[in-house]
PDB file of C-alpha atoms in Angstrom:
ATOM      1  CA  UNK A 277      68.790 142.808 106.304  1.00 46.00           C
ATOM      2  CA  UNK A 278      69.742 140.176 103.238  1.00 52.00           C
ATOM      3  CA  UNK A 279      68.017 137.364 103.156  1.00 59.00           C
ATOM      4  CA  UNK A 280      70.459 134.053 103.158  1.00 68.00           C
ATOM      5  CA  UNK A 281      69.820 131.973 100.371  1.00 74.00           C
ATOM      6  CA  UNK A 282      68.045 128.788 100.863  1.00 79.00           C
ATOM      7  CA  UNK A 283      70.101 125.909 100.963  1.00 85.00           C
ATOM      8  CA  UNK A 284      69.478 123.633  97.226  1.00 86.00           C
ATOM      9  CA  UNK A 285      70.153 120.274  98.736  1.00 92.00           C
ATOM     10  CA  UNK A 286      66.693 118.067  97.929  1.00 95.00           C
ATOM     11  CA  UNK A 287      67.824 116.419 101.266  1.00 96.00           C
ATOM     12  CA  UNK A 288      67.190 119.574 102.999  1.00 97.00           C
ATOM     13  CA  UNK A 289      63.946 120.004 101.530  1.00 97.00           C
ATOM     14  CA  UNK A 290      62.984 116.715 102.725  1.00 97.00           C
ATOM     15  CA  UNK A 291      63.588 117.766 106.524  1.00 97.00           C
ATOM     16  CA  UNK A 292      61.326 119.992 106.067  1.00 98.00           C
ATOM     17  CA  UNK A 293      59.163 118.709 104.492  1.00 97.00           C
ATOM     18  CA  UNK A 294      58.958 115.673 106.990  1.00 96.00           C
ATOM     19  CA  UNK A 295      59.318 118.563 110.358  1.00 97.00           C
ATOM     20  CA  UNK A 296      56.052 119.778 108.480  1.00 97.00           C
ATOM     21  CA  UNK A 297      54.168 116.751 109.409  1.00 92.00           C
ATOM     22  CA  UNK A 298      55.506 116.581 112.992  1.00 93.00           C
ATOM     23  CA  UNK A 299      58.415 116.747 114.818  1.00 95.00           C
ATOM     24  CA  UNK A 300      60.923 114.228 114.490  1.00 94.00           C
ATOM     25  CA  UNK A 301      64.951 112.912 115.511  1.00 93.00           C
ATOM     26  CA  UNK A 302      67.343 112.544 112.759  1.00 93.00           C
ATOM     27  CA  UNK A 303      66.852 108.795 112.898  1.00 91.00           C
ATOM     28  CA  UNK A 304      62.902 108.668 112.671  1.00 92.00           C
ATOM     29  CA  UNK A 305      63.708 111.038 109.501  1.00 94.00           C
ATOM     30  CA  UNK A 306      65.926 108.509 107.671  1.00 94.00           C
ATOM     31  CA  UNK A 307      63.735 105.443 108.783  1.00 92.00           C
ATOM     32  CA  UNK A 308      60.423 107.245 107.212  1.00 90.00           C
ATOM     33  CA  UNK A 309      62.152 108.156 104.271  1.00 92.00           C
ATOM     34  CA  UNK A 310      63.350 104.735 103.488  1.00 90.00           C
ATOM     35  CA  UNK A 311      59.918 103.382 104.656  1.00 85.00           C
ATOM     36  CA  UNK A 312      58.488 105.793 102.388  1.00 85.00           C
ATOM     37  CA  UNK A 313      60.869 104.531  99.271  1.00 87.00           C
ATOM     38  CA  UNK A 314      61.577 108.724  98.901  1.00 92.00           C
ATOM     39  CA  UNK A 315      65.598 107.427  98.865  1.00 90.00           C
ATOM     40  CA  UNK A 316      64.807 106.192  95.343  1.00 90.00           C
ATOM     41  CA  UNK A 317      64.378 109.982  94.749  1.00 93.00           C
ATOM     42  CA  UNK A 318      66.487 111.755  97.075  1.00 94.00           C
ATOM     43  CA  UNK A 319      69.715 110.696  98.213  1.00 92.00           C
ATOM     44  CA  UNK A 320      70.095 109.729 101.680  1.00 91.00           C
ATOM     45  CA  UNK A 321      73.105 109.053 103.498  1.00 88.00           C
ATOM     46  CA  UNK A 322      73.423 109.616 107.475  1.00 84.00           C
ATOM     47  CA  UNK A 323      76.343 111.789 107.195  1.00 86.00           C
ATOM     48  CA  UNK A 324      74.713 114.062 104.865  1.00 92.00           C
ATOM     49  CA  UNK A 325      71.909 114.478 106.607  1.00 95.00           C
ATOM     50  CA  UNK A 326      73.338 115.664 109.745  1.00 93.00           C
ATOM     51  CA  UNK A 327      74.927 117.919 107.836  1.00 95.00           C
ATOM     52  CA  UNK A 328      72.027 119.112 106.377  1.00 96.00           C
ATOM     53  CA  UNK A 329      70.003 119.413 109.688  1.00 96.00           C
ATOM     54  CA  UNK A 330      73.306 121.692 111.077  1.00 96.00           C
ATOM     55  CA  UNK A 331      72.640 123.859 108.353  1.00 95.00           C
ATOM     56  CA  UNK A 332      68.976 124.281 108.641  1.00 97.00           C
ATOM     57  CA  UNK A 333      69.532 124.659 112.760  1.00 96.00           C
ATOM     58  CA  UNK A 334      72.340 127.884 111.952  1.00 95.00           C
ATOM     59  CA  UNK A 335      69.915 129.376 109.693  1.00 95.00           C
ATOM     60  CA  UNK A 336      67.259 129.455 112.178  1.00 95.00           C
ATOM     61  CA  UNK A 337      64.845 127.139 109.438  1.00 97.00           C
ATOM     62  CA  UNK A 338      64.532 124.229 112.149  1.00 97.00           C
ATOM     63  CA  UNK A 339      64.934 124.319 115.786  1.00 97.00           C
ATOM     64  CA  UNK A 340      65.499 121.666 118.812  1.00 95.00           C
ATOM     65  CA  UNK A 341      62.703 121.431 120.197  1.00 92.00           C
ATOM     66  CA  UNK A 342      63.128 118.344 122.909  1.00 89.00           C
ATOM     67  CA  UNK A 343      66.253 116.074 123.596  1.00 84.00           C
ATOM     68  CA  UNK A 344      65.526 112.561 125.030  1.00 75.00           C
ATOM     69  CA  UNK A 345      67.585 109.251 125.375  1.00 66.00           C
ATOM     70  CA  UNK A 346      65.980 105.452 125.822  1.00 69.00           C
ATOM     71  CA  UNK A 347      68.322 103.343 128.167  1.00 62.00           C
ATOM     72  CA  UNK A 348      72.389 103.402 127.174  1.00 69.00           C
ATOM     73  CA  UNK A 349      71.517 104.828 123.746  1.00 69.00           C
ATOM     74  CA  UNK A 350      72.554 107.952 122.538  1.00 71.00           C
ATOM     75  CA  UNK A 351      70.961 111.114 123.221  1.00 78.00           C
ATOM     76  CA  UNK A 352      68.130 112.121 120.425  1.00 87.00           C
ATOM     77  CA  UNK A 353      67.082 115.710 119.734  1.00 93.00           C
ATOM     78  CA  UNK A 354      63.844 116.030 118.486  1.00 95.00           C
ATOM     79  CA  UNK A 355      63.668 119.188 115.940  1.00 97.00           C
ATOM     80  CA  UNK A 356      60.350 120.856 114.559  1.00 97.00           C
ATOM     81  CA  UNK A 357      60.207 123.426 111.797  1.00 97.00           C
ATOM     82  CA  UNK A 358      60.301 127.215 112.593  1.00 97.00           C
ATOM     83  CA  UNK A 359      57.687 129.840 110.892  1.00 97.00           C
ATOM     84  CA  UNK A 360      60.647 131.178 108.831  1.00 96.00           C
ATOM     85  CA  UNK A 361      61.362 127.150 107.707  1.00 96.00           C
ATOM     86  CA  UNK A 362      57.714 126.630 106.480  1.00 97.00           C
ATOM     87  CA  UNK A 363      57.920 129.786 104.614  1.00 96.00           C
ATOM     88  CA  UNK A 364      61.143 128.459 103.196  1.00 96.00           C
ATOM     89  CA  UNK A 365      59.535 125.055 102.282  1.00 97.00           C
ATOM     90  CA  UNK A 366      56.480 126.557 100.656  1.00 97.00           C
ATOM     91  CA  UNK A 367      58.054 129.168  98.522  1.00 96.00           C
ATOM     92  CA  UNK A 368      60.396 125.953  97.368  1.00 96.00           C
ATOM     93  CA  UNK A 369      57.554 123.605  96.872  1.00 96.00           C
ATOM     94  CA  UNK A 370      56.012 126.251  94.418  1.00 97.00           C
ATOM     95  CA  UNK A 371      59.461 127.013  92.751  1.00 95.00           C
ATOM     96  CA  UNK A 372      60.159 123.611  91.952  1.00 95.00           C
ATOM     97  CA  UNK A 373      56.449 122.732  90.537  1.00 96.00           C
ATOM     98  CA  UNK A 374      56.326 126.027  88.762  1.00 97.00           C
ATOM     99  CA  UNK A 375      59.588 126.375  86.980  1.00 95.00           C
ATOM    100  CA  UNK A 376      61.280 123.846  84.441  1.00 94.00           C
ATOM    101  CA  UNK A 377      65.078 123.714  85.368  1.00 92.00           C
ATOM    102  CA  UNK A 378      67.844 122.813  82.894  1.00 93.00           C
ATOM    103  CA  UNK A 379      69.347 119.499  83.938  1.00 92.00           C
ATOM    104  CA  UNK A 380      72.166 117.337  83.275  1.00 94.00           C
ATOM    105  CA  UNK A 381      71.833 113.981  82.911  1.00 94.00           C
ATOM    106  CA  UNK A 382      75.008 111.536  81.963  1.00 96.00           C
ATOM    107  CA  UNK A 383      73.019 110.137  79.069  1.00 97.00           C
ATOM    108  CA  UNK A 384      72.173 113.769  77.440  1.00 97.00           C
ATOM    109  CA  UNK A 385      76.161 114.172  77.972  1.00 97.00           C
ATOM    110  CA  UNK A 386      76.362 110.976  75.895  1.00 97.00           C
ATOM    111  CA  UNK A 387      74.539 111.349  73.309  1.00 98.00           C
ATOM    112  CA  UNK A 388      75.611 114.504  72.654  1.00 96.00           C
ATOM    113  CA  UNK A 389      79.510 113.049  72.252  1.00 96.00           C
ATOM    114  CA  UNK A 390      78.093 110.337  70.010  1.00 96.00           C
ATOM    115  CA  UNK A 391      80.450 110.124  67.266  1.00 94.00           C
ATOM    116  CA  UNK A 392      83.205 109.238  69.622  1.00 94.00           C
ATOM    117  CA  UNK A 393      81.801 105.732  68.847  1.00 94.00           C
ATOM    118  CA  UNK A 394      81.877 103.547  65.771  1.00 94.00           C
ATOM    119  CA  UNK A 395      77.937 103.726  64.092  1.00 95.00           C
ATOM    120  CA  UNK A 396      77.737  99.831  65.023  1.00 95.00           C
ATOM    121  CA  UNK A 397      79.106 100.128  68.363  1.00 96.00           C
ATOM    122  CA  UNK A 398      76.715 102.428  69.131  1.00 97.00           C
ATOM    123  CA  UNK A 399      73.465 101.094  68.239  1.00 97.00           C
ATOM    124  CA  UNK A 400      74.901  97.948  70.453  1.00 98.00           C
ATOM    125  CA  UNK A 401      75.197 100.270  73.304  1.00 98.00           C
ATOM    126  CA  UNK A 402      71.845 101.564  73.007  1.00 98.00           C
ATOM    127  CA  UNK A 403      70.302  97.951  72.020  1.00 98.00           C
ATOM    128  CA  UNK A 404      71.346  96.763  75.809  1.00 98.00           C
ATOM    129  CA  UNK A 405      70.550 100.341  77.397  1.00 98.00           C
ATOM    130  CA  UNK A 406      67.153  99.704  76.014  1.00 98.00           C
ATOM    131  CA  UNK A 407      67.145  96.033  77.280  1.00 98.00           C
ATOM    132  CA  UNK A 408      68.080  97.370  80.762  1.00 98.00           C
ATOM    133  CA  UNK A 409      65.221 100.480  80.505  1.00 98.00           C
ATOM    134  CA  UNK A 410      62.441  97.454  79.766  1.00 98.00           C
ATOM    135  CA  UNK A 411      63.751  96.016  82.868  1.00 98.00           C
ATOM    136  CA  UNK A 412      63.853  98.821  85.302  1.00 97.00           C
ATOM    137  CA  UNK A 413      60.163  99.803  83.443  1.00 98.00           C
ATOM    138  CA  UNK A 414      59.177  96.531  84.348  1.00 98.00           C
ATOM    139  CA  UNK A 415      60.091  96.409  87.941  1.00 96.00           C
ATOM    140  CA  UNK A 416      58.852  99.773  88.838  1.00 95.00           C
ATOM    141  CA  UNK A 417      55.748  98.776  87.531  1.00 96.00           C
ATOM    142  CA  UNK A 418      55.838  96.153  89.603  1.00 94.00           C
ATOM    143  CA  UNK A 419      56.330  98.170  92.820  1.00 90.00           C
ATOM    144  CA  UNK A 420      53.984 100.620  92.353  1.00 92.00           C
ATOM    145  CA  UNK A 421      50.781  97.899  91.697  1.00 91.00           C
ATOM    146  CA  UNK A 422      52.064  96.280  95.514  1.00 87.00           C
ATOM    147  CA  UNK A 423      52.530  99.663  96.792  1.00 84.00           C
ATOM    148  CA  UNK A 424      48.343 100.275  95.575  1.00 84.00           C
ATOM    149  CA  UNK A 425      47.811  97.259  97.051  1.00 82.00           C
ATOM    150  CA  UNK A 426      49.364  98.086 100.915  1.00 79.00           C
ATOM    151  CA  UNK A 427      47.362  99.371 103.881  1.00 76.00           C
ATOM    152  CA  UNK A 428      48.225 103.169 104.264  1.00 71.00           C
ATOM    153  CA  UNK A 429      49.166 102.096 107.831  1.00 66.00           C
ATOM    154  CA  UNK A 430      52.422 100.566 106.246  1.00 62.00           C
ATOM    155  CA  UNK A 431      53.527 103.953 105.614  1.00 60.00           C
ATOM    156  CA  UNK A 432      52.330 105.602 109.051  1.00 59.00           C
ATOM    157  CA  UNK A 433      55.243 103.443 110.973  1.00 55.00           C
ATOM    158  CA  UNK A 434      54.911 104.431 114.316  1.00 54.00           C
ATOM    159  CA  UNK A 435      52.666 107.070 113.707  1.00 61.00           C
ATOM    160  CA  UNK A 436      48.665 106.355 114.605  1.00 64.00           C
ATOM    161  CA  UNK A 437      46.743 106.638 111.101  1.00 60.00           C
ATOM    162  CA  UNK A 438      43.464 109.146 111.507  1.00 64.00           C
ATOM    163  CA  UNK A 439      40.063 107.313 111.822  1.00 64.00           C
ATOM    164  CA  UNK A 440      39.123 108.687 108.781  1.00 67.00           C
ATOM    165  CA  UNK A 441      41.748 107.109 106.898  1.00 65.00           C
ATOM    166  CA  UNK A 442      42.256 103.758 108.476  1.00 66.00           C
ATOM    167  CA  UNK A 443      41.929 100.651 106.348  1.00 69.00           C
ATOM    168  CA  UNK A 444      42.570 102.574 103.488  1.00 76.00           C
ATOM    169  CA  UNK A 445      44.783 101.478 100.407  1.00 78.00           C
ATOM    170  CA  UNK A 446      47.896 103.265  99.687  1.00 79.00           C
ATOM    171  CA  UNK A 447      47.254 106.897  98.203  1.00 82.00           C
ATOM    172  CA  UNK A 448      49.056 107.579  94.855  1.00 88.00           C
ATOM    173  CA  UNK A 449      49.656 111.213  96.330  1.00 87.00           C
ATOM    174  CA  UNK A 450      52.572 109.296  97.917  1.00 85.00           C
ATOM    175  CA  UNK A 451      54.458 107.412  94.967  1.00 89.00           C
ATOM    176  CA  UNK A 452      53.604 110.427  92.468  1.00 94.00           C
ATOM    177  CA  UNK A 453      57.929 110.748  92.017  1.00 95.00           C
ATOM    178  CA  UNK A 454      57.643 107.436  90.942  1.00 94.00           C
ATOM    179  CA  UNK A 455      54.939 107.387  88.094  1.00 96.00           C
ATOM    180  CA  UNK A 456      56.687 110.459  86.906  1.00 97.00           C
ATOM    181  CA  UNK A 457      59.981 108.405  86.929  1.00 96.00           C
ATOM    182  CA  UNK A 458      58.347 105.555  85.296  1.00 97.00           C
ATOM    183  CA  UNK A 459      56.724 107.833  82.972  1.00 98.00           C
ATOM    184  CA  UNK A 460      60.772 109.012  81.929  1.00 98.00           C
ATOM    185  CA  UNK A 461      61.799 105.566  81.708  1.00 98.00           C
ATOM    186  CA  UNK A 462      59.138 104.508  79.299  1.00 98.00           C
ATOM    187  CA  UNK A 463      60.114 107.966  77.314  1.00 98.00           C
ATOM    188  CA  UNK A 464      63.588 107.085  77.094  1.00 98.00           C
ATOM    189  CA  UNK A 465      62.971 103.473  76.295  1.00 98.00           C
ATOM    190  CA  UNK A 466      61.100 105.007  73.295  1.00 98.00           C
ATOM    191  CA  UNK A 467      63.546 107.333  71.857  1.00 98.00           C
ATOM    192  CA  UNK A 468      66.434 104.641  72.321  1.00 98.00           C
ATOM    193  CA  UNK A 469      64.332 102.167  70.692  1.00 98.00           C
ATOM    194  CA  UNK A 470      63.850 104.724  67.763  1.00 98.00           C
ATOM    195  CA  UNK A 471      66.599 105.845  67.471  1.00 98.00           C
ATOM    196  CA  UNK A 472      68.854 102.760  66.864  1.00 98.00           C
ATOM    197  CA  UNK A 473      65.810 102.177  64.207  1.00 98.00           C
ATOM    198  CA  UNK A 474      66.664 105.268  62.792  1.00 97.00           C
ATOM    199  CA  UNK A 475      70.552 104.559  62.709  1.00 96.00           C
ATOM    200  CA  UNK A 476      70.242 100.987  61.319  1.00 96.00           C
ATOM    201  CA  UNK A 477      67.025 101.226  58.712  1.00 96.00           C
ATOM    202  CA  UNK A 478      67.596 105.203  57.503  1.00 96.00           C
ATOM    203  CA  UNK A 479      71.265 105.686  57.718  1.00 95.00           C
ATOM    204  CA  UNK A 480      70.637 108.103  60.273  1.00 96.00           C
ATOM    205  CA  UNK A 481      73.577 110.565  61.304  1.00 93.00           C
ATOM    206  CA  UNK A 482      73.826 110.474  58.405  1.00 94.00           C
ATOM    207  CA  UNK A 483      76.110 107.177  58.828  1.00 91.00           C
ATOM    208  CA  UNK A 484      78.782 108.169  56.030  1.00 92.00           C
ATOM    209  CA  UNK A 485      79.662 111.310  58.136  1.00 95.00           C
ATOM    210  CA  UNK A 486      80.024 109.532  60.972  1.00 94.00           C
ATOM    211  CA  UNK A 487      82.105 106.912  59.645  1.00 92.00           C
ATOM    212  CA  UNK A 488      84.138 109.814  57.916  1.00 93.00           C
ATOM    213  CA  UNK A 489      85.197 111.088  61.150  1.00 93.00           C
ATOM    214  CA  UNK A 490      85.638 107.521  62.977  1.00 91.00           C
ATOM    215  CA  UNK A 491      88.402 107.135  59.879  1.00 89.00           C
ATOM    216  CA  UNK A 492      89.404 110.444  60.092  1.00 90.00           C
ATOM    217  CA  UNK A 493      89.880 110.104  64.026  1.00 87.00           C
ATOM    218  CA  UNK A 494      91.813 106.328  63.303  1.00 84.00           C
ATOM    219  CA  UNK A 495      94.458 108.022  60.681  1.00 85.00           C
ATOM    220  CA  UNK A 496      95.053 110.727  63.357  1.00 87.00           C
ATOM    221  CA  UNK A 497      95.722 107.966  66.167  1.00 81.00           C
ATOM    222  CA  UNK A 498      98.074 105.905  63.831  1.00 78.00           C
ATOM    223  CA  UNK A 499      99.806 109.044  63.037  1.00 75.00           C
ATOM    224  CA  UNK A 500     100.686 109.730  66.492  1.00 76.00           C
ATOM    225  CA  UNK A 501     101.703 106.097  67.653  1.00 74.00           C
ATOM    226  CA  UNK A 502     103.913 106.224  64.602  1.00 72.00           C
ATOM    227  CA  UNK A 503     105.776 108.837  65.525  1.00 71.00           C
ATOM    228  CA  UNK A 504     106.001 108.093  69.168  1.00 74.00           C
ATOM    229  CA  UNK A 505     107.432 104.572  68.010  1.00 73.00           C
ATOM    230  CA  UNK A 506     109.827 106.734  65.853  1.00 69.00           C
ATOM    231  CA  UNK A 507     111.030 108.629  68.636  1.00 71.00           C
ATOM    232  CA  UNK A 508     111.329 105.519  70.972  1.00 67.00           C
ATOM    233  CA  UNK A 509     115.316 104.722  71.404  1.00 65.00           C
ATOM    234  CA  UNK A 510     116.180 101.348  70.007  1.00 58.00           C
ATOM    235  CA  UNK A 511     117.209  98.407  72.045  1.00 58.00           C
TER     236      UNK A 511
END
């Protein structure tokens, strides 16, 4: 029998991941996601992730396990993860930690398109992309030293914290995504800051090249709106 392909939605790795800690109602799943600040590194919307949960229901990776409704509300179905969903999530888990991916991210896309720009243009660009990095650098750094400085209970919700771990301060196990994405940000601040050095101080490019083909792209442009204004009946 062929094996279906898992599904490659993050979102659907975060059901399972949260119907591996206990079973849970769509709701309770976006509510300890959010409480959890994991929307900052998976995208959540509602729609999607009843989408998502229809998926993992057809392919037998979750299952309803209890449906239950509190006064005129809706009903709520409860799901938990199935033996064949846990296998799914662990063989994931180690995919994802094991094996570098090629991504592509809208600066890379960019950068590599850089001489569409002026030289001086640029290196204004990147002068307030770096301003906005030191910002977003800043404020994550921010919420990560209040996040240390919570009672792990603010991250339980509604669920009872173990005796063992009650008064406790927030674990780093559970904002890891975010030191790595601070860790990026700080990175990319870097190379931006270098590399408008680079541009202004060493001529980088080098800079007569890419002014060559700024001049050669200008002559091209005046050519053409030259002979559209040629071909434009007169008045």
């Amino acid at each position: 029998m062929t094996q279906k392909p898992r599904p490659s939605s993050p979102l659907a790795l975060a059901v399972l991941a949260l119907l591996f800690e206990r079973p849970m109602h769509p709701y309770e799943m976006a509510a300890t996601l959010k409480q959890r600040h994991k929307e900052d590194s998976i995208k959540l919307r509602y729609g999607s992730l009843y989408t998502v949960i229809e998926l993992l229901l057809a392919r037998g990776l979750i299952a309803a396990k209890e449906t239950s409704r509190e006064g005129r509300r809706p009903e709520r179905t409860v799901y938990a993860l199935t033996m064949a969903g846990c296998d799914v999530l662990l063989d994931w888990m180690r995919d994802l930690l094991r094996h570098p991916v090629k991504e592509y991210p809208q600066f890379e896309a960019g950068l590599c398109l850089l001489p569409v720009l002026p030289p001086d243009e640029a290196v204004a660009l990147l002068r307030d992309r770096a301003l906005h990095l030191a910002g977003m650098a800043a404020h994550l750094q921010v919420q990560l030293s209040e996040m240390a400085g919570q009672d792990l209970s603010v991250i339980a919700g509604a669920q009872e914290v173990p005796a063992r771990l009650a008064g406790r301060k927030f674990p780093p196990l559970f904002s890891v995504e975010a030191e790595y994405r601070l860790a990026l940000i700080k990175a990319e601040h870097a190379f931006v800051n270098e590399l408008v050095r680079r541009v202004v101080e060493d001529g980088w490019g080098p800079a007569d090249l890419w002014r060559d083909i700024q001049a050669a792209a200008a002559k091209q442009h005046e050519s053409r709106l030259q002979e559209r204004t040629a071909k434009e009946p007169l008045m």
